[in-house]
Amino acid sequence: MKIADLIDHIATTTDTSKTDTRKVLDALIEAMTAAARAGDEITLPNFGKFKVREVAAREGRNPATGATIQIAASRKLAFTPAKALKDSLND
């Protein structure tokens, strides 16, 4: 599903304009991005949780040359689906 499809679906379902729906969706994404940057957990009931995880620095190998390289520590965003979502996938 592309963003345009999502906007169409939400606008039709809620009987709102596509412009207003786009503004709300943009605000939602902005708020979730800000929360993730701050390291906060984002919980959407019946959908799941987004959580920032710390990945430690480690050694890796360059697949082209086989040389050892250092991979810097980083943060990643992980998603854990809610039970309701998991159950709905298997109905």
XYZ file of C-alpha atoms in Angstrom:
91
model
C 0.000 0.000 0.000
C 1.393 3.366 -0.989
C 0.780 6.601 0.907
C -1.738 7.775 -1.712
C -3.723 4.548 -1.265
C -3.648 4.970 2.509
C -4.838 8.577 2.255
C -7.652 7.558 -0.116
C -8.765 4.784 2.232
C -8.713 6.968 5.356
C -10.445 9.895 3.617
C -13.202 7.620 2.314
C -13.653 5.796 5.615
C -13.770 8.964 7.740
C -15.610 11.115 5.193
C -12.898 13.803 5.233
C -11.005 15.522 2.464
C -7.776 14.045 1.140
C -5.985 17.300 1.986
C -7.031 17.155 5.637
C -6.216 13.470 5.809
C -2.731 14.128 4.392
C -2.140 16.844 7.014
C -3.137 14.489 9.832
C -0.998 11.660 8.453
C 2.002 13.994 8.061
C 1.532 15.212 11.660
C 1.357 11.605 12.881
C 4.572 10.667 11.098
C 6.301 13.808 12.397
C 5.240 13.055 15.985
C 6.351 9.425 15.727
C 9.709 10.461 14.242
C 10.289 12.982 17.045
C 9.425 10.370 19.675
C 11.769 7.830 18.094
C 14.611 10.370 17.965
C 14.043 11.041 21.676
C 14.262 7.307 22.369
C 10.616 6.971 23.402
C 8.571 3.837 22.787
C 5.603 4.387 20.477
C 2.605 2.179 21.205
C -0.367 1.924 18.853
C -3.041 -0.277 20.478
C -4.088 -3.293 18.387
C -1.224 -2.568 15.970
C 2.087 -2.778 17.819
C 5.063 -1.027 19.371
C 7.978 0.817 17.845
C 11.023 0.844 20.084
C 14.512 2.305 19.646
C 17.242 -0.259 20.221
C 20.940 0.368 20.690
C 23.289 -1.698 18.514
C 26.824 -2.008 19.906
C 29.933 -1.345 17.829
C 31.341 -4.509 16.316
C 33.790 -5.926 13.831
C 32.622 -6.981 10.403
C 34.089 -8.074 7.120
C 34.065 -6.352 3.774
C 32.491 -9.021 1.543
C 34.409 -7.843 -1.520
C 37.885 -7.898 0.002
C 37.509 -9.954 3.170
C 39.183 -7.162 5.146
C 38.104 -6.598 8.749
C 36.237 -3.336 9.300
C 34.809 -1.576 12.333
C 31.053 -1.074 12.311
C 30.066 1.898 14.468
C 27.448 1.714 17.206
C 24.020 2.829 16.051
C 20.357 3.012 16.960
C 17.625 1.193 15.094
C 13.866 1.240 15.214
C 12.312 -2.150 15.903
C 8.647 -3.070 15.513
C 6.800 -5.633 17.607
C 3.289 -6.411 16.354
C 0.403 -6.507 18.830
C -1.362 -9.793 19.525
C -4.508 -8.530 17.779
C -2.523 -7.816 14.600
C -0.748 -11.183 14.691
C -4.042 -12.981 15.226
C -5.724 -11.104 12.360
C -2.984 -12.223 9.963
C -3.837 -15.848 10.611
C -7.648 -15.665 10.373
